[in-house]
Short mmCIF file of C-alpha atoms and ligand atoms in Angstrom, two decimals:
data_model
loop_
_atom_site.label_atom_id
_atom_site.label_comp_id
_atom_site.label_asym_id
_atom_site.label_seq_id
_atom_site.Cartn_x
_atom_site.Cartn_y
_atom_site.Cartn_z
CA MET A 9 -12.23 -21.52 -28.45
CA SER A 10 -13.66 -22.58 -25.10
CA ASP A 11 -13.09 -26.22 -26.12
CA ILE A 12 -9.39 -25.49 -26.70
CA LEU A 13 -9.06 -23.83 -23.30
CA GLU A 14 -10.92 -26.75 -21.71
CA LYS A 15 -8.44 -29.22 -23.26
CA ILE A 16 -5.49 -27.14 -22.03
CA LYS A 17 -6.99 -27.09 -18.52
CA GLN A 18 -7.51 -30.86 -18.57
CA LYS A 19 -3.95 -31.47 -19.75
CA ASP A 20 -2.33 -29.29 -17.08
CA PRO A 21 -4.98 -28.60 -14.44
CA GLU A 22 -2.53 -27.00 -11.99
CA GLN A 23 -1.31 -24.31 -14.43
CA THR A 24 -3.82 -21.68 -13.31
CA GLU A 25 -1.74 -18.58 -14.16
CA PHE A 26 -1.21 -19.92 -17.68
CA HIS A 27 -4.96 -20.54 -18.09
CA GLN A 28 -5.67 -16.98 -16.86
CA ALA A 29 -3.31 -15.49 -19.47
CA ILE A 30 -4.77 -17.58 -22.30
CA GLN A 31 -8.34 -16.83 -21.30
CA GLU A 32 -7.70 -13.08 -21.43
CA VAL A 33 -6.28 -13.33 -24.94
CA PHE A 34 -9.04 -15.67 -26.17
CA GLU A 35 -11.76 -13.35 -24.85
CA THR A 36 -10.44 -10.37 -26.81
CA ILE A 37 -9.46 -11.90 -30.16
CA LYS A 38 -12.82 -13.42 -31.04
CA PRO A 39 -13.73 -10.55 -33.41
CA VAL A 40 -10.42 -11.10 -35.25
CA LEU A 41 -11.17 -14.79 -35.77
CA ASP A 42 -14.72 -13.98 -36.91
CA ARG A 43 -13.42 -11.52 -39.50
CA ASN A 44 -10.43 -13.61 -40.66
CA PRO A 45 -11.53 -17.24 -41.04
CA GLU A 46 -8.02 -18.27 -42.18
CA TYR A 47 -6.81 -17.70 -38.60
CA GLY A 48 -9.15 -20.43 -37.44
CA GLN A 49 -7.41 -22.95 -39.69
CA ALA A 50 -4.22 -24.97 -39.25
CA SER A 51 -4.89 -25.31 -35.51
CA ILE A 52 -3.34 -21.90 -34.92
CA MET A 53 -4.86 -21.54 -31.46
CA GLU A 54 -3.61 -24.97 -30.36
CA ARG A 55 -0.14 -24.17 -31.71
CA ILE A 56 0.15 -20.71 -30.25
CA THR A 57 -0.71 -22.00 -26.76
CA GLU A 58 1.82 -24.87 -26.85
CA PRO A 59 5.48 -23.88 -26.21
CA GLU A 60 7.78 -24.79 -29.10
CA ARG A 61 10.15 -26.27 -26.54
CA THR A 62 10.23 -26.58 -22.73
CA ILE A 63 13.51 -27.31 -21.01
CA ILE A 64 13.60 -28.40 -17.33
CA PHE A 65 16.86 -29.18 -15.61
CA ARG A 66 18.57 -29.86 -12.30
CA VAL A 67 20.61 -27.03 -10.76
CA PRO A 68 22.85 -28.35 -7.96
CA TRP A 69 24.97 -25.81 -6.04
CA MET A 70 26.93 -25.63 -2.82
CA ASP A 71 26.33 -23.01 -0.13
CA ASP A 72 29.08 -21.27 1.83
CA SER A 73 29.02 -23.91 4.56
CA GLY A 74 29.51 -26.78 2.10
CA VAL A 75 25.88 -28.00 2.02
CA VAL A 76 24.62 -29.01 -1.44
CA HIS A 77 21.21 -27.74 -2.59
CA VAL A 78 19.21 -28.70 -5.65
CA ASN A 79 16.91 -26.26 -7.48
CA ARG A 80 14.94 -26.64 -10.66
CA GLY A 81 15.86 -24.64 -13.77
CA PHE A 82 13.49 -23.86 -16.65
CA ARG A 83 13.43 -22.27 -20.09
CA VAL A 84 10.13 -22.08 -21.93
CA GLU A 85 10.76 -21.30 -25.63
CA MET A 86 7.26 -20.24 -26.53
CA ASN A 87 7.21 -18.90 -30.07
CA SER A 88 9.88 -17.98 -32.65
CA ALA A 89 7.63 -16.97 -35.57
CA ILE A 90 8.94 -13.41 -35.79
CA GLY A 91 12.44 -13.81 -34.31
CA PRO A 92 14.62 -15.67 -31.80
CA TYR A 93 13.10 -16.40 -28.38
CA LYS A 94 13.51 -13.46 -26.02
CA GLY A 95 12.35 -12.97 -22.46
CA GLY A 96 13.65 -12.75 -18.92
CA LEU A 97 14.87 -15.19 -16.30
CA ARG A 98 13.11 -15.09 -12.91
CA PHE A 99 14.70 -16.40 -9.71
CA HIS A 100 11.99 -16.64 -7.04
CA PRO A 101 10.71 -19.51 -4.86
CA SER A 102 7.27 -19.29 -6.51
CA VAL A 103 8.65 -20.08 -10.00
CA ASN A 104 7.00 -23.08 -11.67
CA LEU A 105 5.92 -24.10 -15.15
CA SER A 106 2.54 -22.37 -14.89
CA ILE A 107 4.11 -19.00 -14.10
CA LEU A 108 6.78 -19.33 -16.79
CA LYS A 109 4.28 -20.44 -19.44
CA PHE A 110 2.02 -17.47 -18.64
CA LEU A 111 5.00 -15.12 -18.79
CA GLY A 112 6.28 -16.71 -22.03
CA PHE A 113 2.81 -16.51 -23.61
CA GLU A 114 2.44 -12.81 -22.71
CA GLN A 115 5.98 -12.17 -23.92
CA VAL A 116 5.15 -13.39 -27.44
CA PHE A 117 2.50 -10.70 -27.94
CA LYS A 118 4.47 -8.03 -26.09
CA ASN A 119 7.54 -8.59 -28.25
CA ALA A 120 5.42 -8.46 -31.39
CA LEU A 121 4.05 -5.07 -30.27
CA THR A 122 7.54 -3.55 -29.97
CA THR A 123 7.92 -3.69 -33.79
CA LEU A 124 11.27 -5.48 -33.26
CA PRO A 125 11.94 -8.95 -34.77
CA ILE A 126 11.91 -10.97 -31.54
CA GLY A 127 9.99 -14.08 -30.53
CA GLY A 128 8.95 -14.94 -26.98
CA GLY A 129 10.27 -17.07 -24.13
CA LYS A 130 10.77 -17.02 -20.38
CA GLY A 131 12.79 -18.99 -17.88
CA GLY A 132 14.21 -19.09 -14.40
CA SER A 133 14.39 -21.12 -11.25
CA ASP A 134 12.72 -21.63 -7.88
CA PHE A 135 16.02 -20.47 -6.33
CA ASP A 136 15.60 -17.61 -3.81
CA PRO A 137 18.49 -15.11 -3.99
CA LYS A 138 17.23 -13.40 -0.81
CA GLY A 139 19.64 -13.87 2.08
CA LYS A 140 22.29 -15.58 -0.10
CA SER A 141 25.87 -14.33 -0.24
CA ASP A 142 27.39 -13.07 -3.50
CA THR A 143 29.47 -16.25 -3.81
CA GLU A 144 26.39 -18.44 -3.33
CA VAL A 145 24.53 -16.48 -6.01
CA MET A 146 27.58 -16.81 -8.29
CA ARG A 147 27.81 -20.59 -7.80
CA PHE A 148 24.09 -20.94 -8.44
CA CYS A 149 24.26 -18.84 -11.63
CA GLN A 150 27.23 -20.84 -12.89
CA SER A 151 25.47 -24.15 -12.31
CA PHE A 152 22.28 -22.81 -13.94
CA MET A 153 24.20 -21.65 -17.02
CA SER A 154 26.23 -24.88 -17.26
CA GLU A 155 23.01 -26.48 -18.57
CA LEU A 156 21.22 -23.51 -20.15
CA TYR A 157 24.15 -22.51 -22.38
CA ARG A 158 23.55 -25.39 -24.83
CA HIS A 159 20.00 -24.16 -25.54
CA ILE A 160 20.60 -20.43 -26.06
CA GLY A 161 22.58 -18.24 -28.47
CA PRO A 162 22.48 -14.77 -30.08
CA ASN A 163 20.35 -16.11 -32.98
CA THR A 164 18.39 -18.71 -30.99
CA ASP A 165 17.33 -17.50 -27.57
CA ILE A 166 18.48 -14.38 -25.72
CA PRO A 167 17.44 -14.29 -22.04
CA ALA A 168 17.39 -11.15 -19.85
CA GLY A 169 16.59 -10.32 -16.21
CA ASP A 170 13.29 -10.37 -14.32
CA ILE A 171 12.37 -10.72 -10.64
CA GLY A 172 15.51 -11.72 -8.70
CA VAL A 173 17.77 -11.41 -11.75
CA GLY A 174 19.49 -8.04 -12.01
CA ALA A 175 22.91 -6.76 -13.08
CA ARG A 176 24.78 -9.02 -10.62
CA GLU A 177 23.12 -12.23 -11.80
CA ILE A 178 23.39 -11.28 -15.51
CA GLY A 179 27.15 -10.77 -14.96
CA TYR A 180 27.66 -14.22 -13.41
CA LEU A 181 25.47 -15.89 -16.05
CA PHE A 182 27.29 -14.16 -18.90
CA GLY A 183 30.72 -15.04 -17.48
CA MET A 184 29.83 -18.73 -17.40
CA TYR A 185 28.29 -18.65 -20.88
CA LYS A 186 31.44 -17.04 -22.28
CA LYS A 187 33.68 -19.63 -20.61
CA LEU A 188 31.65 -22.59 -21.86
CA SER A 189 31.07 -21.35 -25.40
CA ASN A 190 34.43 -19.61 -25.87
CA GLU A 191 32.53 -16.73 -27.48
CA PHE A 192 31.90 -13.13 -26.44
CA ALA A 193 28.38 -13.05 -27.85
CA GLY A 194 25.25 -10.92 -27.34
CA VAL A 195 23.47 -13.84 -25.69
CA LEU A 196 22.03 -12.02 -22.69
CA THR A 197 20.65 -8.51 -22.39
CA GLY A 198 20.78 -6.24 -19.35
CA LYS A 199 24.58 -6.48 -19.40
CA SER A 200 26.75 -3.84 -17.73
CA LEU A 201 27.69 -0.89 -19.88
CA SER A 202 31.41 -1.64 -20.02
CA TRP A 203 30.92 -5.10 -21.57
CA GLY A 204 28.09 -4.83 -24.06
CA GLY A 205 25.16 -3.33 -22.20
CA SER A 206 22.97 -0.49 -23.46
CA LEU A 207 22.40 2.87 -21.85
CA ILE A 208 18.79 3.22 -20.61
CA ARG A 209 18.28 -0.59 -20.32
CA PRO A 210 18.00 -0.43 -16.51
CA GLU A 211 15.52 2.45 -16.78
CA ALA A 212 13.61 1.13 -19.79
CA THR A 213 10.68 -0.79 -18.29
CA GLY A 214 9.76 1.88 -15.72
CA TYR A 215 10.36 4.82 -18.05
CA GLY A 216 8.46 3.08 -20.87
CA CYS A 217 5.48 2.41 -18.60
CA VAL A 218 5.25 6.07 -17.61
CA TYR A 219 5.68 7.19 -21.26
CA PHE A 220 2.74 4.91 -22.11
CA ALA A 221 0.66 6.40 -19.27
CA ALA A 222 1.49 9.90 -20.55
CA GLU A 223 0.29 8.89 -24.03
CA MET A 224 -3.00 7.63 -22.59
CA LEU A 225 -3.52 10.86 -20.64
CA ALA A 226 -2.69 12.91 -23.75
CA THR A 227 -5.72 11.36 -25.51
CA GLN A 228 -7.77 13.25 -22.90
CA ASN A 229 -5.68 16.43 -23.15
CA ASP A 230 -4.25 15.63 -19.73
CA SER A 231 -0.75 14.93 -18.36
CA LEU A 232 1.02 13.51 -15.30
CA GLU A 233 1.73 17.00 -13.97
CA GLY A 234 0.47 17.17 -10.38
CA LYS A 235 -0.90 13.60 -10.41
CA LYS A 236 -0.70 11.56 -7.20
CA CYS A 237 0.51 8.04 -8.02
CA LEU A 238 0.47 4.72 -6.18
CA VAL A 239 3.44 2.48 -7.08
CA SER A 240 4.00 -1.06 -5.79
CA GLY A 241 7.34 -2.90 -5.66
CA SER A 242 10.75 -1.40 -5.01
CA GLY A 243 12.81 -3.28 -7.59
CA ASN A 244 13.99 -2.31 -11.04
CA VAL A 245 10.59 -1.47 -12.54
CA ALA A 246 9.24 0.42 -9.51
CA GLN A 247 12.41 2.50 -9.07
CA TYR A 248 12.47 3.88 -12.61
CA THR A 249 8.70 4.28 -12.71
CA ILE A 250 8.99 6.60 -9.70
CA GLU A 251 11.92 8.44 -11.32
CA LYS A 252 10.00 9.13 -14.55
CA ILE A 253 6.83 10.14 -12.65
CA LEU A 254 9.01 12.73 -10.89
CA HIS A 255 10.52 13.93 -14.21
CA LEU A 256 7.01 14.45 -15.61
CA GLY A 257 5.80 16.45 -12.61
CA GLY A 258 3.82 13.73 -10.81
CA LYS A 259 4.12 12.57 -7.20
CA ALA A 260 4.63 8.92 -6.17
CA VAL A 261 3.47 8.28 -2.60
CA THR A 262 3.94 4.52 -2.14
CA VAL A 263 6.65 1.88 -2.58
CA SER A 264 6.65 -1.72 -1.31
CA ASP A 265 8.31 -5.10 -1.03
CA SER A 266 6.95 -8.55 -0.18
CA SER A 267 6.91 -7.70 3.56
CA GLY A 268 5.02 -4.40 3.49
CA TYR A 269 4.62 -0.93 2.03
CA ILE A 270 5.49 2.70 2.66
CA TYR A 271 3.00 5.55 2.37
CA ASP A 272 4.71 8.92 2.13
CA GLU A 273 2.15 11.69 1.76
CA THR A 274 4.91 14.24 1.09
CA GLY A 275 6.00 12.28 -2.01
CA ILE A 276 9.09 10.22 -2.89
CA ASP A 277 11.50 12.89 -4.14
CA ALA A 278 14.87 12.35 -5.84
CA ASP A 279 16.78 12.03 -2.54
CA LYS A 280 14.34 9.51 -1.13
CA LEU A 281 14.42 7.54 -4.37
CA ALA A 282 18.23 7.47 -4.21
CA PHE A 283 17.86 6.02 -0.70
CA VAL A 284 15.47 3.31 -2.00
CA MET A 285 17.90 2.42 -4.81
CA GLN A 286 20.83 2.17 -2.44
CA LEU A 287 18.75 0.17 0.08
CA LYS A 288 17.43 -2.31 -2.48
CA ASN A 289 20.26 -2.56 -5.03
CA ASP A 290 23.38 -2.26 -2.85
CA ARG A 291 22.34 -3.36 0.62
CA ARG A 292 19.46 -5.66 -0.38
CA GLY A 293 17.56 -4.40 2.69
CA ARG A 294 13.83 -4.22 3.50
CA ILE A 295 11.60 -1.28 2.58
CA LYS A 296 10.61 -0.85 6.24
CA GLU A 297 13.90 1.05 6.70
CA TYR A 298 12.43 3.94 4.64
CA ALA A 299 10.13 4.80 7.55
CA ASP A 300 13.05 4.67 10.01
CA LYS A 301 14.95 7.19 7.89
CA TYR A 302 11.97 9.42 6.97
CA PRO A 303 9.59 9.76 9.96
CA GLU A 304 6.93 11.46 7.83
CA ALA A 305 6.37 8.08 6.11
CA VAL A 306 4.15 5.29 7.45
CA TYR A 307 5.10 1.61 7.11
CA THR A 308 2.40 -1.08 7.04
CA ALA A 309 3.25 -4.79 7.07
CA THR A 310 1.37 -6.94 4.55
CA ASP A 311 1.13 -10.64 3.91
CA GLU A 312 -0.40 -12.92 1.31
CA ALA A 313 -3.25 -14.03 3.60
CA MET A 314 -4.78 -10.51 3.47
CA THR A 315 -7.97 -10.27 1.43
CA TYR A 316 -6.93 -6.90 0.04
CA ASN A 317 -3.75 -4.85 -0.15
CA PRO A 318 -4.02 -1.55 1.80
CA LEU A 319 -1.46 0.01 -0.58
CA TRP A 320 -4.26 0.29 -3.16
CA ASN A 321 -6.60 1.97 -0.66
CA HIS A 322 -5.32 5.57 -0.71
CA ARG A 323 -6.70 8.60 -2.54
CA ALA A 324 -4.79 8.98 -5.81
CA ASP A 325 -5.07 9.68 -9.54
CA CYS A 326 -2.94 6.90 -11.05
CA ALA A 327 -1.69 3.42 -10.12
CA PHE A 328 1.45 1.67 -11.37
CA PRO A 329 1.53 -1.94 -10.09
CA SER A 330 5.20 -2.91 -10.48
CA ALA A 331 5.81 -5.93 -8.21
CA THR A 332 4.29 -9.23 -9.32
CA GLN A 333 1.33 -11.12 -10.82
CA ASN A 334 -2.19 -10.92 -9.32
CA GLU A 335 -1.26 -8.21 -6.82
CA ILE A 336 -4.53 -6.29 -7.52
CA ASN A 337 -7.64 -8.36 -6.85
CA GLU A 338 -11.27 -7.35 -7.31
CA THR A 339 -11.46 -5.65 -3.88
CA ASP A 340 -8.25 -3.72 -4.59
CA ALA A 341 -9.63 -2.64 -7.96
CA ALA A 342 -12.86 -1.46 -6.31
CA ASN A 343 -10.82 0.44 -3.70
CA LEU A 344 -8.73 2.13 -6.40
CA ILE A 345 -11.84 3.27 -8.25
CA GLU A 346 -13.48 4.43 -5.02
CA ASN A 347 -10.34 6.45 -4.21
CA GLY A 348 -10.47 8.38 -7.47
CA VAL A 349 -7.85 6.49 -9.53
CA ARG A 350 -8.56 7.05 -13.25
CA LEU A 351 -5.46 5.42 -14.79
CA VAL A 352 -3.78 2.06 -14.17
CA ALA A 353 -0.59 1.18 -16.08
CA GLU A 354 0.82 -2.29 -15.44
CA GLY A 355 4.61 -2.22 -14.98
CA ALA A 356 4.51 -5.81 -13.71
CA ASN A 357 3.27 -8.76 -15.76
CA MET A 358 -0.43 -9.59 -15.15
CA PRO A 359 -0.57 -7.75 -11.78
CA SER A 360 -4.38 -7.44 -12.04
CA THR A 361 -6.66 -10.46 -11.74
CA SER A 362 -9.28 -10.98 -14.49
CA GLU A 363 -12.00 -9.66 -12.14
CA ALA A 364 -9.96 -6.52 -11.46
CA VAL A 365 -9.44 -5.90 -15.18
CA THR A 366 -13.17 -6.27 -15.82
CA LEU A 367 -13.91 -3.66 -13.14
CA PHE A 368 -11.37 -1.23 -14.63
CA LEU A 369 -12.86 -1.61 -18.11
CA ASP A 370 -16.47 -1.43 -16.91
CA ASN A 371 -15.65 1.83 -15.12
CA ASN A 372 -13.90 3.33 -18.17
CA LEU A 373 -10.50 3.73 -16.55
CA LEU A 374 -7.49 4.30 -18.76
CA PHE A 375 -6.13 0.77 -18.28
CA ALA A 376 -2.84 -0.32 -19.88
CA PRO A 377 -2.13 -4.07 -19.73
CA GLY A 378 1.45 -5.15 -19.00
CA LYS A 379 1.91 -6.49 -22.52
CA ALA A 380 1.77 -2.93 -23.81
CA ALA A 381 2.80 -0.81 -20.82
CA ASN A 382 5.92 -2.72 -19.75
CA ALA A 383 7.20 -3.55 -23.25
CA GLY A 384 9.87 -0.84 -22.95
CA GLY A 385 12.24 -3.24 -21.18
CA VAL A 386 12.28 -5.83 -23.91
CA ALA A 387 12.30 -3.09 -26.54
CA VAL A 388 15.56 -1.66 -25.22
CA SER A 389 16.88 -5.23 -24.86
CA GLY A 390 16.18 -5.49 -28.60
CA LEU A 391 18.16 -2.26 -29.08
CA GLU A 392 20.97 -3.75 -26.97
CA MET A 393 21.04 -6.73 -29.37
CA SER A 394 21.24 -4.37 -32.36
CA GLN A 395 24.14 -2.45 -30.77
CA ASN A 396 25.92 -5.74 -29.97
CA SER A 397 25.55 -6.93 -33.59
CA MET A 398 26.92 -3.64 -34.93
CA ARG A 399 29.55 -3.46 -32.15
CA ILE A 400 28.61 0.13 -31.29
CA ASN A 401 27.04 1.99 -28.35
CA TRP A 402 24.34 4.55 -28.90
CA PRO A 403 24.29 7.61 -26.62
CA ARG A 404 21.73 7.89 -23.84
CA ASP A 405 19.49 10.37 -25.66
CA GLU A 406 19.36 8.22 -28.77
CA VAL A 407 18.21 5.13 -26.85
CA ASP A 408 15.74 7.16 -24.77
CA ASN A 409 14.26 8.75 -27.90
CA ARG A 410 13.95 5.35 -29.56
CA LEU A 411 12.24 4.02 -26.40
CA LYS A 412 9.81 6.95 -26.42
CA GLY A 413 9.12 6.36 -30.11
CA ILE A 414 8.47 2.64 -29.53
CA MET A 415 6.07 3.30 -26.62
CA LYS A 416 4.22 5.86 -28.75
CA SER A 417 3.97 3.38 -31.60
CA ILE A 418 2.69 0.61 -29.27
CA HIS A 419 0.09 3.07 -27.99
CA THR A 420 -0.98 3.88 -31.55
CA SER A 421 -1.14 0.16 -32.50
CA CYS A 422 -3.38 -0.53 -29.49
CA ILE A 423 -5.70 2.38 -30.32
CA ASN A 424 -5.89 1.42 -34.03
CA ALA A 425 -6.53 -2.29 -33.38
CA SER A 426 -9.16 -1.57 -30.73
CA GLU A 427 -11.00 0.82 -33.07
CA GLN A 428 -10.70 -1.49 -36.08
CA TYR A 429 -12.33 -4.33 -34.14
CA GLY A 430 -15.08 -2.30 -32.45
CA LYS A 431 -13.55 -1.87 -28.98
CA PRO A 432 -12.45 1.79 -28.91
CA GLY A 433 -10.51 2.79 -25.80
CA ASN A 434 -9.98 -0.85 -24.75
CA TYR A 435 -6.18 -1.23 -24.56
CA VAL A 436 -6.48 -4.89 -23.49
CA ALA A 437 -8.26 -5.79 -26.72
CA GLY A 438 -5.99 -3.48 -28.72
CA ALA A 439 -2.74 -4.98 -27.39
CA ASN A 440 -3.91 -8.58 -27.74
CA ILE A 441 -5.26 -8.09 -31.26
CA ALA A 442 -2.26 -6.15 -32.62
CA GLY A 443 0.24 -8.66 -31.19
CA PHE A 444 -1.81 -11.69 -32.20
CA VAL A 445 -2.28 -10.65 -35.83
CA LYS A 446 1.44 -10.08 -36.33
CA VAL A 447 2.49 -13.42 -34.84
CA VAL A 448 -0.24 -15.45 -36.50
CA ASP A 449 0.43 -13.97 -39.94
CA ALA A 450 4.09 -15.05 -39.57
CA MET A 451 3.06 -18.54 -38.40
CA LEU A 452 0.75 -18.97 -41.39
CA ASP A 453 3.52 -17.86 -43.79
CA GLN A 454 5.94 -20.42 -42.33
CA GLY A 455 3.70 -23.48 -42.64
CA ILE A 456 3.00 -26.14 -40.07
CA VAL A 457 6.17 -26.29 -38.04
P1 NDP B 517 12.79 -7.00 -8.99
O1 NDP B 517 13.25 -8.33 -8.51
O2 NDP B 517 13.80 -5.94 -9.28
O3 NDP B 517 11.74 -6.38 -7.94
C1 NDP B 517 10.56 -7.06 -7.62
C2 NDP B 517 9.83 -6.28 -6.56
O4 NDP B 517 8.54 -6.85 -6.37
C3 NDP B 517 10.51 -6.31 -5.22
O5 NDP B 517 10.20 -5.14 -4.53
C4 NDP B 517 9.86 -7.51 -4.55
O6 NDP B 517 9.91 -7.50 -3.14
C5 NDP B 517 8.44 -7.37 -5.04
N1 NDP B 517 7.79 -8.69 -5.08
C6 NDP B 517 8.20 -9.79 -5.75
N2 NDP B 517 7.39 -10.82 -5.54
C7 NDP B 517 6.44 -10.35 -4.70
C8 NDP B 517 5.31 -10.93 -4.09
N3 NDP B 517 4.99 -12.22 -4.31
N4 NDP B 517 4.55 -10.15 -3.30
C9 NDP B 517 4.87 -8.85 -3.08
N5 NDP B 517 5.94 -8.25 -3.61
C10 NDP B 517 6.71 -8.99 -4.40
O7 NDP B 517 11.91 -7.29 -10.28
P2 NDP B 517 11.48 -6.31 -11.46
O8 NDP B 517 11.27 -4.94 -10.93
O9 NDP B 517 12.42 -6.54 -12.56
O10 NDP B 517 10.09 -6.95 -11.91
C11 NDP B 517 8.83 -6.53 -11.34
C12 NDP B 517 7.71 -6.94 -12.27
O11 NDP B 517 7.90 -6.32 -13.57
C13 NDP B 517 7.59 -8.45 -12.56
O12 NDP B 517 6.23 -8.77 -12.76
C14 NDP B 517 8.34 -8.60 -13.88
O13 NDP B 517 7.93 -9.75 -14.59
C15 NDP B 517 7.89 -7.33 -14.58
N6 NDP B 517 8.75 -6.89 -15.68
C16 NDP B 517 10.08 -6.63 -15.49
C17 NDP B 517 10.84 -6.19 -16.56
C18 NDP B 517 12.27 -5.80 -16.38
O14 NDP B 517 12.84 -5.25 -17.34
N7 NDP B 517 12.89 -5.99 -15.22
C19 NDP B 517 10.28 -6.09 -17.92
C20 NDP B 517 8.85 -6.29 -18.00
C21 NDP B 517 8.14 -6.71 -16.91
P3 NDP B 517 11.02 -8.36 -2.35
O15 NDP B 517 12.28 -7.56 -2.44
O16 NDP B 517 10.49 -8.51 -0.97
O17 NDP B 517 11.12 -9.68 -3.06
#
């Protein structure tokens, strides 16, 4: 397989995040290929690493002062072997093809793990919603959708939110899709409740990640009760991760954004979490304000030039990275271990570098890769699609129970696959193998397409 990875690197040398994601999967599925020679045929590995379709388009929009800007829009339709493409849209200045291909690749295996019939994709733009007015964001979303709408549909490709794309952006995108297609269709998930959304969708990724962590602890007759937890990010995933940690009796002591982080030794309780939600979702402010409001908390500024992130250098039991890719490097991983952390559950996609993952596994931490731990978001998106098709709304408890059931079943699949292929306790191998087998079996059934 190293020759395949080498060819991919030569073809697109700058796509380092994509190479990182492929390498991790390749390293763990070797025993599957050894035991199932048919998987080595029909160039499955070459096909699974090449998107079925990549769409790149111009997104021109006008700001409030009449100046025209041009951004780049993307949709990577990675794999539709088990269902229509499904995966979020990310609006962030760092977005490029490498990041979207890595996210799309991970999404394929994650979606397979949910047990729902959905393929994988990812998209977005290098547009930065930070500091833009609502009308600027609306004009951008409308321009973005005026091209994307011809490539998506409820049976083809169903995007959702991701970094920089929340309820506001989904609303503007949906409005434009509906106008252009003249159809009220379940073409986006993460919609508001009153027009086709699902209860528990906003909570799903964070809640699901904590449910997964609780399952891992249960294998050691332990629970989150009384556990001190480090959480990064302050967006959708971080907020509901903190909420569920609180529900299960744990204590979250950190929260962050791209400018810095808060350490609150007394714990982020329900009132403080409500403040974070209002600050980030309604006022779109900076996390620094938390320390102005709660003097017991300490704010530390961070920047990308730092060789390690001090957020990961506090005494704790568990860590829930919930901001962005590669936010835990080898030094951070060593600091976490040194500080007593025994469980890491990835709410974000690929937040740990390969070196960090190796350290976690070598030190026998309970380590849940994003593919498994953050699959709750797309799982409830899948449930939103089902409710849209049936034109019904399930009650909150029903969706939450289904989410819990799905996270439990992903946990079981990871455990079973890791044991079956001689890697007991290794959730990285378990998640990659279980997802891979399902997708590849479907690809083989469907011939060379
Ligand atoms: P949001 O946009 O709601 O929040 C992102 C948070 O991460 C913000 O606090 C943001 O800070 C911070 N952040 C973003 N980029 C960086 C960076 N380069 N350095 C430091 N901090 C950064 O996004 P989500 O919560 O939805 O997504 C977070 C992660 O979870 C992503 O990896 C996403 O792919 C993953 N994920 C999300 C799912 C979902 O359902 N939303 C599903 C599965 C995975 P700031 O405000 O300063 O930008």
